[in-house]
Short mmCIF file of C-alpha atoms in Angstrom, two decimals:
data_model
loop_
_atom_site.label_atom_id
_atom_site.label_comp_id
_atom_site.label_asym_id
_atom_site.label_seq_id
_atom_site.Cartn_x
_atom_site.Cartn_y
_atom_site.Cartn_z
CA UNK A 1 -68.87 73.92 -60.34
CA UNK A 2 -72.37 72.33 -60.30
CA UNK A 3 -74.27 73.23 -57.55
CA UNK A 4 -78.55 71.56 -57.06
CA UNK A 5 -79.93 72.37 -53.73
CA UNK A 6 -83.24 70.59 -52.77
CA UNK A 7 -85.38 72.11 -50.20
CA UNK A 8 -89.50 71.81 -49.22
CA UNK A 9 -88.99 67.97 -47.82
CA UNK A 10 -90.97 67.20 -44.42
CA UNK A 11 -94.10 65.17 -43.34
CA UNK A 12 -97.65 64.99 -44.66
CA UNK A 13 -100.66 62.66 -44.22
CA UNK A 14 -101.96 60.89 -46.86
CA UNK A 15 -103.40 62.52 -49.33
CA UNK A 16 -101.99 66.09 -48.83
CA UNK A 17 -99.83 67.48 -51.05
CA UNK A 18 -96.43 69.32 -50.89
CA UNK A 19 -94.17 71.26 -53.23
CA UNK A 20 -90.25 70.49 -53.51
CA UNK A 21 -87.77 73.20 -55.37
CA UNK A 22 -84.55 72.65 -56.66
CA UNK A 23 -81.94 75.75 -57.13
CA UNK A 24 -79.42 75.18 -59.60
CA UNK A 25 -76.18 76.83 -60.01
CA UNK A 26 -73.02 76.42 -62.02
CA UNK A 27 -73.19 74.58 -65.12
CA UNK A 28 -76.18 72.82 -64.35
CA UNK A 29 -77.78 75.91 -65.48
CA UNK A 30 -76.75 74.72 -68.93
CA UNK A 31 -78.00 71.11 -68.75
CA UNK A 32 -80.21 70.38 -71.69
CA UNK A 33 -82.88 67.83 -68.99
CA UNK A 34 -83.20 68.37 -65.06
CA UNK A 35 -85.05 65.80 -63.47
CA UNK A 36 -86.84 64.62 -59.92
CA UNK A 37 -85.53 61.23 -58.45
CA UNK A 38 -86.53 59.14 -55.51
CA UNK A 39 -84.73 56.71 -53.66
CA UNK A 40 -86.54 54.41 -50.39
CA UNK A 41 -84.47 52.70 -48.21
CA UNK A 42 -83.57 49.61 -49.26
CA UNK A 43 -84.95 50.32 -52.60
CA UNK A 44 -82.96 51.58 -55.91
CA UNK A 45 -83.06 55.61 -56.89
CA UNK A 46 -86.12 55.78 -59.69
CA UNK A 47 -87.24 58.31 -62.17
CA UNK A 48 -90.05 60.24 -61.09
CA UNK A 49 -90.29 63.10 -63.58
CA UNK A 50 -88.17 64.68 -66.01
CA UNK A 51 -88.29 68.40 -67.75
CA UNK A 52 -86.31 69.79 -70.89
CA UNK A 53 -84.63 73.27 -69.86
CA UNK A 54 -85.45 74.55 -73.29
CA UNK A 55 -89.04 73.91 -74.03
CA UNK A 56 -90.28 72.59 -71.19
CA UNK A 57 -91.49 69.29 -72.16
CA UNK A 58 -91.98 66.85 -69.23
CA UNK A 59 -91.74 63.12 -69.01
CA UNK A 60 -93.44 61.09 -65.68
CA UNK A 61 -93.21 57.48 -64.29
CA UNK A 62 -96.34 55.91 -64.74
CA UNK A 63 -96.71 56.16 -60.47
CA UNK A 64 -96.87 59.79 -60.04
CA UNK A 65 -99.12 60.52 -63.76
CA UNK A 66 -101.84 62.65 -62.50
CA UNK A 67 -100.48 63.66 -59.02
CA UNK A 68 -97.35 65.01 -60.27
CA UNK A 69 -96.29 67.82 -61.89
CA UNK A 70 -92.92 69.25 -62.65
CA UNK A 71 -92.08 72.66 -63.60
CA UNK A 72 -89.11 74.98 -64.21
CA UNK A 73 -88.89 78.96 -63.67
CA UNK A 74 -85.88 79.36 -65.64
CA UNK A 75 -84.60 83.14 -64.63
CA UNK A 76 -84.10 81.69 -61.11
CA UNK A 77 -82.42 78.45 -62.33
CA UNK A 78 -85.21 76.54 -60.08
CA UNK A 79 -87.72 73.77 -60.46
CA UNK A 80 -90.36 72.62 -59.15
CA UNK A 81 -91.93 69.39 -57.95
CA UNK A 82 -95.61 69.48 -56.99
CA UNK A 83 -96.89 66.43 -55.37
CA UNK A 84 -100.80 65.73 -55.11
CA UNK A 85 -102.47 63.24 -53.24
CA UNK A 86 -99.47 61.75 -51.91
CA UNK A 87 -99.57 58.40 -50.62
CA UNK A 88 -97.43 56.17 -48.13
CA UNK A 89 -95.75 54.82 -50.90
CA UNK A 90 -94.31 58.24 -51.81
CA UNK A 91 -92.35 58.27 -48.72
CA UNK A 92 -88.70 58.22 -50.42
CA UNK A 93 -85.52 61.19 -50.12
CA UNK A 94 -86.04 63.03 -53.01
CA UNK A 95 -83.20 63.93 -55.49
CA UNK A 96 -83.18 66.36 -57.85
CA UNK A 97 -80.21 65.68 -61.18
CA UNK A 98 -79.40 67.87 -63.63
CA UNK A 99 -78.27 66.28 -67.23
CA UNK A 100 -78.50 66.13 -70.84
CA UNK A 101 -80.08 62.59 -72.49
CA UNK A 102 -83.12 62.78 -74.72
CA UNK A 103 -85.28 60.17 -76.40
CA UNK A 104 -87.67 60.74 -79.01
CA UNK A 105 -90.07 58.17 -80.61
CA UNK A 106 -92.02 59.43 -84.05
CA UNK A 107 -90.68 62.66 -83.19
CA UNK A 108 -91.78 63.18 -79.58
CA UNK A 109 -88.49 63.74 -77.73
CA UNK A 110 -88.60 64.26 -73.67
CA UNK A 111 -85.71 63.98 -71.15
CA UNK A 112 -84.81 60.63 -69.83
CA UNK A 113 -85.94 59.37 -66.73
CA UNK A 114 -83.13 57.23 -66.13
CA UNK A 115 -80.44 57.23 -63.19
CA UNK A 116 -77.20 56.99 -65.51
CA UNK A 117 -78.22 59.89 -67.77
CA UNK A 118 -78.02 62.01 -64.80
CA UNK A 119 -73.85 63.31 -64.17
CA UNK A 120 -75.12 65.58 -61.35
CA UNK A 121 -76.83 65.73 -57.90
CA UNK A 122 -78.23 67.27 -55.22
CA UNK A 123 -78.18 65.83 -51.47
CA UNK A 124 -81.70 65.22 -51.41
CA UNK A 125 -84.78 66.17 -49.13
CA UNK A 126 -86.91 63.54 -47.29
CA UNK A 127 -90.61 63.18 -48.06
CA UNK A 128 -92.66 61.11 -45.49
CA UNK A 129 -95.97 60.18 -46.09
CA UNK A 130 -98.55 58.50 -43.33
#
């Protein structure tokens, strides 16, 4: 049984920044990638950053570069979102996906940012930015 729990959603002005965690359980403590997804209403779920379980490399849409930054503390099966100088555009529910796709180019290989390479999911935490 796969189990991702996001929590650390709420409200923040622009600008502010905020921290999301994601508590996996079950097999998605084996998944090779675990990733941070966003989806705004009317909009489809994107790819906002991506980490490999095993060494930790990261991958980030070209939105959140610089203001982003994912992390994983892997004896409590958690990771970690934080968001810098968030702005209203930001404002999405916030998924986090657990999975197992890599690409590599010259030898570089990060986890995929990409909806269908993710099998698993949590529910999601709201951020809203004004």
């Amino acid at each position: 049984h796969v189990q991702l729990v996001e929590s650390g959603g709420g409200s923040v002005q622009a600008g502010g920044s905020m921290t999301l965690s994601c508590v996996a359980s079950g097999y998605a403590l084996g998944s090779t990638c675990m990733a941070w997804f966003r989806q705004a209403p009317g909009e489809e779920r994107e790819g906002v950053a991506s980490i490999g379980r095993r060494h930790g490399t990261t991958a980030y849409t070209d939105s959140v570069k610089g203001r982003f930054t994912i992390s994983q503390d892997n004896s409590k099966g958690t990771i970690l979102l934080q968001m810098n100088n968030l702005k209203p555009g930001d404002t999405a529910t916030y998924y986090c996906a657990a999975g197992g796709t890599t690409y590599c180019s010259r030898g570089d290989c990060r986890c995929s940012v990409k909806v269908p390479d993710y099998g698993d999911w949590g529910r999601g935490t709201q951020v809203t930015v004004s």
